[in-house]
Structure formats: structure tokens, C-alpha cells
PDB file of C-alpha atoms in Angstrom:
ATOM      1  CA  UNK A 782      -4.610  -8.349 -22.107  1.00  0.00           C
ATOM      2  CA  UNK A 783      -3.193  -4.888 -21.513  1.00  0.00           C
ATOM      3  CA  UNK A 784      -2.976  -2.864 -24.443  1.00  0.00           C
ATOM      4  CA  UNK A 785      -2.911   0.724 -25.859  1.00  0.00           C
ATOM      5  CA  UNK A 786      -3.932   1.380 -29.416  1.00  0.00           C
ATOM      6  CA  UNK A 787      -3.301   4.943 -30.907  1.00  0.00           C
ATOM      7  CA  UNK A 788      -4.831   6.498 -34.058  1.00  0.00           C
ATOM      8  CA  UNK A 789      -4.281   7.893 -36.439  1.00  0.00           C
ATOM      9  CA  UNK A 790      -1.160   6.302 -37.484  1.00  0.00           C
ATOM     10  CA  UNK A 791       0.085   9.459 -39.346  1.00  0.00           C
ATOM     11  CA  UNK A 792      -1.498  13.172 -39.461  1.00  0.00           C
ATOM     12  CA  UNK A 793      -0.381  15.724 -41.857  1.00  0.00           C
ATOM     13  CA  UNK A 794      -1.558  19.084 -40.808  1.00  0.00           C
ATOM     14  CA  UNK A 795      -1.292  22.929 -42.119  1.00  0.00           C
ATOM     15  CA  UNK A 796       0.612  24.909 -39.564  1.00  0.00           C
ATOM     16  CA  UNK A 797      -2.087  26.555 -37.421  1.00  0.00           C
ATOM     17  CA  UNK A 798      -4.537  23.552 -38.018  1.00  0.00           C
ATOM     18  CA  UNK A 799      -5.806  22.185 -34.801  1.00  0.00           C
ATOM     19  CA  UNK A 800      -6.464  18.664 -34.348  1.00  0.00           C
ATOM     20  CA  UNK A 801      -6.396  15.644 -31.829  1.00  0.00           C
ATOM     21  CA  UNK A 802      -4.563  12.525 -31.255  1.00  0.00           C
ATOM     22  CA  UNK A 803      -6.472   9.423 -29.787  1.00  0.00           C
ATOM     23  CA  UNK A 804      -4.887   6.851 -27.419  1.00  0.00           C
ATOM     24  CA  UNK A 805      -7.511   4.035 -26.330  1.00  0.00           C
ATOM     25  CA  UNK A 806      -6.258   1.653 -23.425  1.00  0.00           C
ATOM     26  CA  UNK A 807      -7.049  -1.637 -21.702  1.00  0.00           C
ATOM     27  CA  UNK A 808      -4.868  -1.541 -19.175  1.00  0.00           C
ATOM     28  CA  UNK A 809      -5.611  -3.396 -15.865  1.00  0.00           C
ATOM     29  CA  UNK A 810      -6.031  -1.281 -12.764  1.00  0.00           C
ATOM     30  CA  UNK A 811      -4.404   1.828 -14.756  1.00  0.00           C
ATOM     31  CA  UNK A 812      -2.106   3.623 -12.586  1.00  0.00           C
ATOM     32  CA  UNK A 813      -1.074   6.370 -15.010  1.00  0.00           C
ATOM     33  CA  UNK A 814      -1.549   7.183 -18.739  1.00  0.00           C
ATOM     34  CA  UNK A 815       1.651   8.659 -19.976  1.00  0.00           C
ATOM     35  CA  UNK A 816       2.165  11.040 -23.216  1.00  0.00           C
ATOM     36  CA  UNK A 817       5.696  11.241 -24.673  1.00  0.00           C
ATOM     37  CA  UNK A 818       7.158  12.875 -27.852  1.00  0.00           C
ATOM     38  CA  UNK A 819       9.911  10.870 -30.020  1.00  0.00           C
ATOM     39  CA  UNK A 820      11.892  12.391 -32.589  1.00  0.00           C
ATOM     40  CA  UNK A 821      13.701  10.253 -35.224  1.00  0.00           C
ATOM     41  CA  UNK A 822      16.404   8.159 -33.717  1.00  0.00           C
ATOM     42  CA  UNK A 823      16.105   9.352 -30.234  1.00  0.00           C
ATOM     43  CA  UNK A 824      14.423   8.345 -26.895  1.00  0.00           C
ATOM     44  CA  UNK A 825      10.861   9.330 -25.875  1.00  0.00           C
ATOM     45  CA  UNK A 826      10.649  12.688 -24.234  1.00  0.00           C
ATOM     46  CA  UNK A 827       8.269  12.901 -21.462  1.00  0.00           C
ATOM     47  CA  UNK A 828       5.187  15.528 -21.935  1.00  0.00           C
ATOM     48  CA  UNK A 829       2.494  14.449 -19.826  1.00  0.00           C
ATOM     49  CA  UNK A 830       1.076  12.000 -17.167  1.00  0.00           C
ATOM     50  CA  UNK A 831      -2.750  11.804 -16.322  1.00  0.00           C
ATOM     51  CA  UNK A 832      -3.894   9.753 -13.315  1.00  0.00           C
ATOM     52  CA  UNK A 833      -7.656  10.026 -13.254  1.00  0.00           C
ATOM     53  CA  UNK A 834     -10.780  10.270 -15.571  1.00  0.00           C
ATOM     54  CA  UNK A 835     -11.346  13.736 -16.020  1.00  0.00           C
ATOM     55  CA  UNK A 836      -7.836  15.008 -15.369  1.00  0.00           C
ATOM     56  CA  UNK A 837      -6.435  17.381 -17.940  1.00  0.00           C
ATOM     57  CA  UNK A 838      -2.691  18.733 -18.378  1.00  0.00           C
ATOM     58  CA  UNK A 839      -1.506  21.548 -20.764  1.00  0.00           C
ATOM     59  CA  UNK A 840       1.968  22.646 -22.056  1.00  0.00           C
ATOM     60  CA  UNK A 841       2.171  25.217 -24.490  1.00  0.00           C
ATOM     61  CA  UNK A 842       0.432  24.270 -27.556  1.00  0.00           C
ATOM     62  CA  UNK A 843      -0.638  20.666 -26.239  1.00  0.00           C
ATOM     63  CA  UNK A 844      -3.441  19.413 -23.952  1.00  0.00           C
ATOM     64  CA  UNK A 845      -4.005  16.012 -22.610  1.00  0.00           C
ATOM     65  CA  UNK A 846      -7.183  14.658 -21.427  1.00  0.00           C
ATOM     66  CA  UNK A 847      -8.216  11.376 -19.714  1.00  0.00           C
ATOM     67  CA  UNK A 848     -11.564   9.463 -19.730  1.00  0.00           C
ATOM     68  CA  UNK A 849     -11.810   5.799 -18.308  1.00  0.00           C
ATOM     69  CA  UNK A 850     -11.168   4.413 -21.735  1.00  0.00           C
ATOM     70  CA  UNK A 851      -9.243   6.834 -23.890  1.00  0.00           C
ATOM     71  CA  UNK A 852      -7.115   9.950 -23.664  1.00  0.00           C
ATOM     72  CA  UNK A 853      -6.596  12.481 -26.367  1.00  0.00           C
ATOM     73  CA  UNK A 854      -3.543  14.976 -27.064  1.00  0.00           C
ATOM     74  CA  UNK A 855      -5.111  18.258 -28.093  1.00  0.00           C
ATOM     75  CA  UNK A 856      -2.669  20.076 -30.419  1.00  0.00           C
ATOM     76  CA  UNK A 857      -3.732  23.991 -30.886  1.00  0.00           C
ATOM     77  CA  UNK A 858      -2.352  26.134 -33.902  1.00  0.00           C
ATOM     78  CA  UNK A 859       0.717  23.656 -34.551  1.00  0.00           C
ATOM     79  CA  UNK A 860       4.062  24.927 -35.829  1.00  0.00           C
ATOM     80  CA  UNK A 861       6.466  22.854 -37.745  1.00  0.00           C
ATOM     81  CA  UNK A 862       8.668  22.030 -34.658  1.00  0.00           C
ATOM     82  CA  UNK A 863       5.829  19.997 -33.244  1.00  0.00           C
ATOM     83  CA  UNK A 864       6.349  17.376 -35.935  1.00  0.00           C
ATOM     84  CA  UNK A 865       7.455  14.187 -34.346  1.00  0.00           C
ATOM     85  CA  UNK A 866       5.708  11.086 -33.320  1.00  0.00           C
ATOM     86  CA  UNK A 867       3.598  11.253 -29.971  1.00  0.00           C
ATOM     87  CA  UNK A 868       3.569   8.102 -28.001  1.00  0.00           C
ATOM     88  CA  UNK A 869       1.066   7.074 -25.182  1.00  0.00           C
ATOM     89  CA  UNK A 870       1.692   4.597 -22.475  1.00  0.00           C
ATOM     90  CA  UNK A 871      -0.427   2.906 -19.807  1.00  0.00           C
ATOM     91  CA  UNK A 872       1.116   1.481 -16.528  1.00  0.00           C
ATOM     92  CA  UNK A 873      -0.688  -1.188 -14.885  1.00  0.00           C
ATOM     93  CA  UNK A 874      -0.851  -2.154 -11.587  1.00  0.00           C
ATOM     94  CA  UNK A 875       2.407  -3.803 -11.599  1.00  0.00           C
ATOM     95  CA  UNK A 876       5.536  -1.841 -13.003  1.00  0.00           C
ATOM     96  CA  UNK A 877       4.834  -2.410 -16.572  1.00  0.00           C
ATOM     97  CA  UNK A 878       4.417  -0.042 -19.196  1.00  0.00           C
ATOM     98  CA  UNK A 879       2.458  -0.638 -22.433  1.00  0.00           C
ATOM     99  CA  UNK A 880       3.203   1.686 -25.372  1.00  0.00           C
ATOM    100  CA  UNK A 881       0.970   2.260 -28.323  1.00  0.00           C
ATOM    101  CA  UNK A 882       2.579   2.452 -31.843  1.00  0.00           C
ATOM    102  CA  UNK A 883       2.427   6.050 -32.012  1.00  0.00           C
ATOM    103  CA  UNK A 884       1.014   8.910 -34.196  1.00  0.00           C
ATOM    104  CA  UNK A 885       3.441  10.422 -36.797  1.00  0.00           C
ATOM    105  CA  UNK A 886       2.454  14.341 -36.954  1.00  0.00           C
ATOM    106  CA  UNK A 887       3.837  16.286 -39.842  1.00  0.00           C
ATOM    107  CA  UNK A 888       3.068  19.984 -39.659  1.00  0.00           C
ATOM    108  CA  UNK A 889       3.378  21.601 -42.881  1.00  0.00           C
ATOM    109  CA  UNK A 890       4.431  25.521 -42.934  1.00  0.00           C
TER     110      UNK A 890
ATOM    111  CA  UNK B 763      19.322  19.152 -16.560  1.00  0.00           C
ATOM    112  CA  UNK B 764      20.189  15.773 -15.310  1.00  0.00           C
ATOM    113  CA  UNK B 765      19.669  13.096 -18.274  1.00  0.00           C
ATOM    114  CA  UNK B 766      19.924   9.266 -18.847  1.00  0.00           C
ATOM    115  CA  UNK B 767      22.862   8.316 -20.809  1.00  0.00           C
ATOM    116  CA  UNK B 768      23.646   5.124 -22.724  1.00  0.00           C
ATOM    117  CA  UNK B 769      26.872   3.626 -24.272  1.00  0.00           C
ATOM    118  CA  UNK B 770      27.777   2.842 -26.940  1.00  0.00           C
ATOM    119  CA  UNK B 771      25.272   4.610 -29.377  1.00  0.00           C
ATOM    120  CA  UNK B 772      25.662   1.702 -31.870  1.00  0.00           C
ATOM    121  CA  UNK B 773      26.998  -1.744 -31.592  1.00  0.00           C
ATOM    122  CA  UNK B 774      27.496  -4.468 -34.309  1.00  0.00           C
ATOM    123  CA  UNK B 775      27.765  -7.898 -33.286  1.00  0.00           C
ATOM    124  CA  UNK B 776      27.774 -11.316 -34.641  1.00  0.00           C
ATOM    125  CA  UNK B 777      25.039 -13.850 -33.974  1.00  0.00           C
ATOM    126  CA  UNK B 778      25.709 -16.000 -30.861  1.00  0.00           C
ATOM    127  CA  UNK B 779      27.884 -13.177 -29.086  1.00  0.00           C
ATOM    128  CA  UNK B 780      27.290 -11.819 -26.065  1.00  0.00           C
ATOM    129  CA  UNK B 781      26.797  -8.092 -25.820  1.00  0.00           C
ATOM    130  CA  UNK B 782      26.301  -5.626 -22.819  1.00  0.00           C
ATOM    131  CA  UNK B 783      24.513  -2.293 -22.810  1.00  0.00           C
ATOM    132  CA  UNK B 784      25.388   0.350 -20.363  1.00  0.00           C
ATOM    133  CA  UNK B 785      23.030   3.079 -18.957  1.00  0.00           C
ATOM    134  CA  UNK B 786      23.895   5.711 -16.625  1.00  0.00           C
ATOM    135  CA  UNK B 787      20.342   6.530 -14.867  1.00  0.00           C
ATOM    136  CA  UNK B 788      19.409  10.057 -13.243  1.00  0.00           C
ATOM    137  CA  UNK B 789      21.477  10.141  -9.916  1.00  0.00           C
ATOM    138  CA  UNK B 790      18.551  10.331  -7.426  1.00  0.00           C
ATOM    139  CA  UNK B 791      16.100   8.078  -9.531  1.00  0.00           C
ATOM    140  CA  UNK B 792      15.020   4.835  -7.912  1.00  0.00           C
ATOM    141  CA  UNK B 793      13.388   2.655 -10.796  1.00  0.00           C
ATOM    142  CA  UNK B 794      15.183   1.639 -13.912  1.00  0.00           C
ATOM    143  CA  UNK B 795      13.740   0.363 -17.007  1.00  0.00           C
ATOM    144  CA  UNK B 796      15.114  -1.311 -20.399  1.00  0.00           C
ATOM    145  CA  UNK B 797      13.099  -1.099 -23.436  1.00  0.00           C
ATOM    146  CA  UNK B 798      13.446  -2.171 -26.816  1.00  0.00           C
ATOM    147  CA  UNK B 799      12.193  -0.767 -30.172  1.00  0.00           C
ATOM    148  CA  UNK B 800      12.436  -2.916 -33.499  1.00  0.00           C
ATOM    149  CA  UNK B 801      12.583  -0.473 -36.409  1.00  0.00           C
ATOM    150  CA  UNK B 802       8.995   1.115 -37.168  1.00  0.00           C
ATOM    151  CA  UNK B 803       7.721  -0.695 -34.335  1.00  0.00           C
ATOM    152  CA  UNK B 804       6.402   0.156 -30.917  1.00  0.00           C
ATOM    153  CA  UNK B 805       8.456   0.625 -27.911  1.00  0.00           C
ATOM    154  CA  UNK B 806       8.465  -2.697 -25.971  1.00  0.00           C
ATOM    155  CA  UNK B 807       8.883  -3.278 -22.360  1.00  0.00           C
ATOM    156  CA  UNK B 808      11.497  -5.306 -21.250  1.00  0.00           C
ATOM    157  CA  UNK B 809      12.160  -4.998 -17.415  1.00  0.00           C
ATOM    158  CA  UNK B 810      11.732  -3.021 -14.307  1.00  0.00           C
ATOM    159  CA  UNK B 811      14.369  -2.902 -11.570  1.00  0.00           C
ATOM    160  CA  UNK B 812      14.065  -1.583  -8.074  1.00  0.00           C
ATOM    161  CA  UNK B 813      15.955  -2.044  -4.852  1.00  0.00           C
ATOM    162  CA  UNK B 814      18.637  -4.151  -6.546  1.00  0.00           C
ATOM    163  CA  UNK B 815      15.810  -6.738  -8.032  1.00  0.00           C
ATOM    164  CA  UNK B 816      13.717  -7.205 -10.838  1.00  0.00           C
ATOM    165  CA  UNK B 817      10.207  -5.972 -10.080  1.00  0.00           C
ATOM    166  CA  UNK B 818       8.703  -7.052 -13.421  1.00  0.00           C
ATOM    167  CA  UNK B 819       9.512  -8.490 -16.545  1.00  0.00           C
ATOM    168  CA  UNK B 820       7.863  -9.126 -19.902  1.00  0.00           C
ATOM    169  CA  UNK B 821       7.772 -12.368 -21.985  1.00  0.00           C
ATOM    170  CA  UNK B 822      10.309 -11.043 -24.365  1.00  0.00           C
ATOM    171  CA  UNK B 823      12.999 -10.973 -21.114  1.00  0.00           C
ATOM    172  CA  UNK B 824      13.780 -14.563 -21.381  1.00  0.00           C
ATOM    173  CA  UNK B 825      16.777 -16.308 -20.024  1.00  0.00           C
ATOM    174  CA  UNK B 826      19.041 -15.117 -22.478  1.00  0.00           C
ATOM    175  CA  UNK B 827      18.806 -11.294 -20.971  1.00  0.00           C
ATOM    176  CA  UNK B 828      19.810 -10.420 -17.793  1.00  0.00           C
ATOM    177  CA  UNK B 829      20.193  -6.740 -15.905  1.00  0.00           C
ATOM    178  CA  UNK B 830      22.845  -5.730 -13.109  1.00  0.00           C
ATOM    179  CA  UNK B 831      23.231  -2.640 -11.223  1.00  0.00           C
ATOM    180  CA  UNK B 832      27.239  -3.344 -10.570  1.00  0.00           C
ATOM    181  CA  UNK B 833      27.713  -0.011  -8.606  1.00  0.00           C
ATOM    182  CA  UNK B 834      25.900   3.076  -7.537  1.00  0.00           C
ATOM    183  CA  UNK B 835      25.607   4.766 -11.040  1.00  0.00           C
ATOM    184  CA  UNK B 836      25.511   2.142 -13.738  1.00  0.00           C
ATOM    185  CA  UNK B 837      22.665  -0.108 -14.921  1.00  0.00           C
ATOM    186  CA  UNK B 838      23.400  -2.659 -17.663  1.00  0.00           C
ATOM    187  CA  UNK B 839      21.476  -4.986 -19.882  1.00  0.00           C
ATOM    188  CA  UNK B 840      23.268  -8.202 -21.149  1.00  0.00           C
ATOM    189  CA  UNK B 841      21.860 -10.392 -23.818  1.00  0.00           C
ATOM    190  CA  UNK B 842      23.953 -13.584 -23.760  1.00  0.00           C
ATOM    191  CA  UNK B 843      23.861 -15.273 -26.995  1.00  0.00           C
ATOM    192  CA  UNK B 844      22.252 -12.566 -29.621  1.00  0.00           C
ATOM    193  CA  UNK B 845      20.092 -13.525 -32.295  1.00  0.00           C
ATOM    194  CA  UNK B 846      19.299 -11.704 -35.607  1.00  0.00           C
ATOM    195  CA  UNK B 847      15.755 -10.820 -34.045  1.00  0.00           C
ATOM    196  CA  UNK B 848      17.477  -8.839 -31.387  1.00  0.00           C
ATOM    197  CA  UNK B 849      18.411  -6.053 -33.710  1.00  0.00           C
ATOM    198  CA  UNK B 850      16.710  -3.312 -32.470  1.00  0.00           C
ATOM    199  CA  UNK B 851      17.039   0.218 -30.567  1.00  0.00           C
ATOM    200  CA  UNK B 852      17.327  -0.603 -26.661  1.00  0.00           C
ATOM    201  CA  UNK B 853      16.406   2.223 -24.515  1.00  0.00           C
ATOM    202  CA  UNK B 854      17.073   2.767 -20.941  1.00  0.00           C
ATOM    203  CA  UNK B 855      14.896   5.024 -18.403  1.00  0.00           C
ATOM    204  CA  UNK B 856      14.791   5.875 -15.002  1.00  0.00           C
ATOM    205  CA  UNK B 857      12.093   7.455 -12.806  1.00  0.00           C
ATOM    206  CA  UNK B 858      12.104   8.718  -9.245  1.00  0.00           C
ATOM    207  CA  UNK B 859       9.083   6.625  -8.117  1.00  0.00           C
ATOM    208  CA  UNK B 860       6.956   4.112  -9.403  1.00  0.00           C
ATOM    209  CA  UNK B 861       4.009   6.429 -10.452  1.00  0.00           C
ATOM    210  CA  UNK B 862       6.284   8.876 -11.970  1.00  0.00           C
ATOM    211  CA  UNK B 863       7.261   9.627 -15.670  1.00  0.00           C
ATOM    212  CA  UNK B 864      10.292   7.915 -16.976  1.00  0.00           C
ATOM    213  CA  UNK B 865      13.257   9.601 -18.456  1.00  0.00           C
ATOM    214  CA  UNK B 866      14.734   8.124 -21.552  1.00  0.00           C
ATOM    215  CA  UNK B 867      18.122   7.958 -22.779  1.00  0.00           C
ATOM    216  CA  UNK B 868      19.183   8.299 -26.330  1.00  0.00           C
ATOM    217  CA  UNK B 869      19.266   4.724 -27.094  1.00  0.00           C
ATOM    218  CA  UNK B 870      21.803   1.781 -28.174  1.00  0.00           C
ATOM    219  CA  UNK B 871      21.427   0.744 -31.814  1.00  0.00           C
ATOM    220  CA  UNK B 872      21.871  -3.096 -31.574  1.00  0.00           C
ATOM    221  CA  UNK B 873      22.754  -4.699 -34.948  1.00  0.00           C
ATOM    222  CA  UNK B 874      23.367  -8.304 -35.053  1.00  0.00           C
ATOM    223  CA  UNK B 875      24.743  -9.824 -38.137  1.00  0.00           C
TER     224      UNK B 875
END
């Protein structure tokens, strides 16, 4: 069964305290691992797509990496405005996307 | 910047009634999707749509659900006979290609009473 698991469920960081979010996946014939940010009451906002193991992408304080079994979202020196829920999703060989339950990040000033 | 729009933002309906949720995808996108998110739970895939037909659907997308692209701009999700458990946020998304990222709309909150 295709699925995506994220950990931790919630993470509280002090401003400037770097950390990583984990996304483990079992998606048949993965055709892309996607990271999104979701603010309360809003739709997910696209951050990154990773297609193959070893691939890395960066945007401001965020860096996403991918292995054959998991993906990490590294947050370097976070700011309060980075507080949100971060979602990852895997796409299978069809056109179905499987989302994890997300990691709720709170960055304390 | 182009964006996906959805109407209404909030819909309240009685159990057993039909509802239609509307979406306007980004204009040059080819793939369209509906998702739902029950409060506090994960985003769940419902259906994908390409070239005027369903390309994939999940187990959730049973006979009470249908999708349509009635013209060149709108994409709709119809729920024929709503149940209490259909209460959720429904998101529409569009993508330029099958391996590309999806862009989500702001969602429609459906409340079934």
C-alpha cells in the first residue's frame, strides 16, 4: 500500500535553531516527492519537487533532500514567519498523490 | 501571478442535498485535481482529470461524486447526496504536466448538517 509518513508531528524551535523534518515513503515507482507549506485555513503552497535519490533543492532557509526511502526538509536558522505545517507527498506511477499528515512547525522569537 | 480560485469559500448544506464546488484552474494547466482535508487530518486525494476525463480516482471517490469541466475555464466537483462525513475542506489543484508540482486553491469549507 502506498503511503507517506512524516515525523515529528509537531516541532517547536527557537528562532535560529536549525532542525530537520522527516518524510518516509513507500510509494510504488515514485514519480516525484513534493514538499508543501500549509498555513491555517489555506491551501498547500508548493515548495520543492525531488525526482531521484541524491537530489537536493534549496530555497532561502529551506533545503530538501531525497534518498530511496525518505526525504528531509532542513530548516536553517528559522524565523517566526517559517511557522506553518509542512507537508510532503509522493506521486506514484499513476496520477495519484499520497500526502503525509504533516509536521506543525512553531518558531518562537 | 496566476492562481487557482475556488467558490464558494464556505458552503453549508443539509444531509442528502446536492452540492457543486467550483474551481478555476490556472489557464495553461492541463491536469486538474480534487482533494479533501477533514479537520485535523491529512490531505486526501480524490480524483485527477486530464483531457476531459478522469485519469485516476481514489476509493473515496465513489458514485456520489462526479467531476466536470463544463467549459474552458471551470472545473467542478459534485456531491449528489451529502453525508455528515463529507464535511471537510475541499481543495482544487492544477498542474502543467503530470510530473510537475500542483498549485492549490484556497479551498471550500463544506459543512453538512
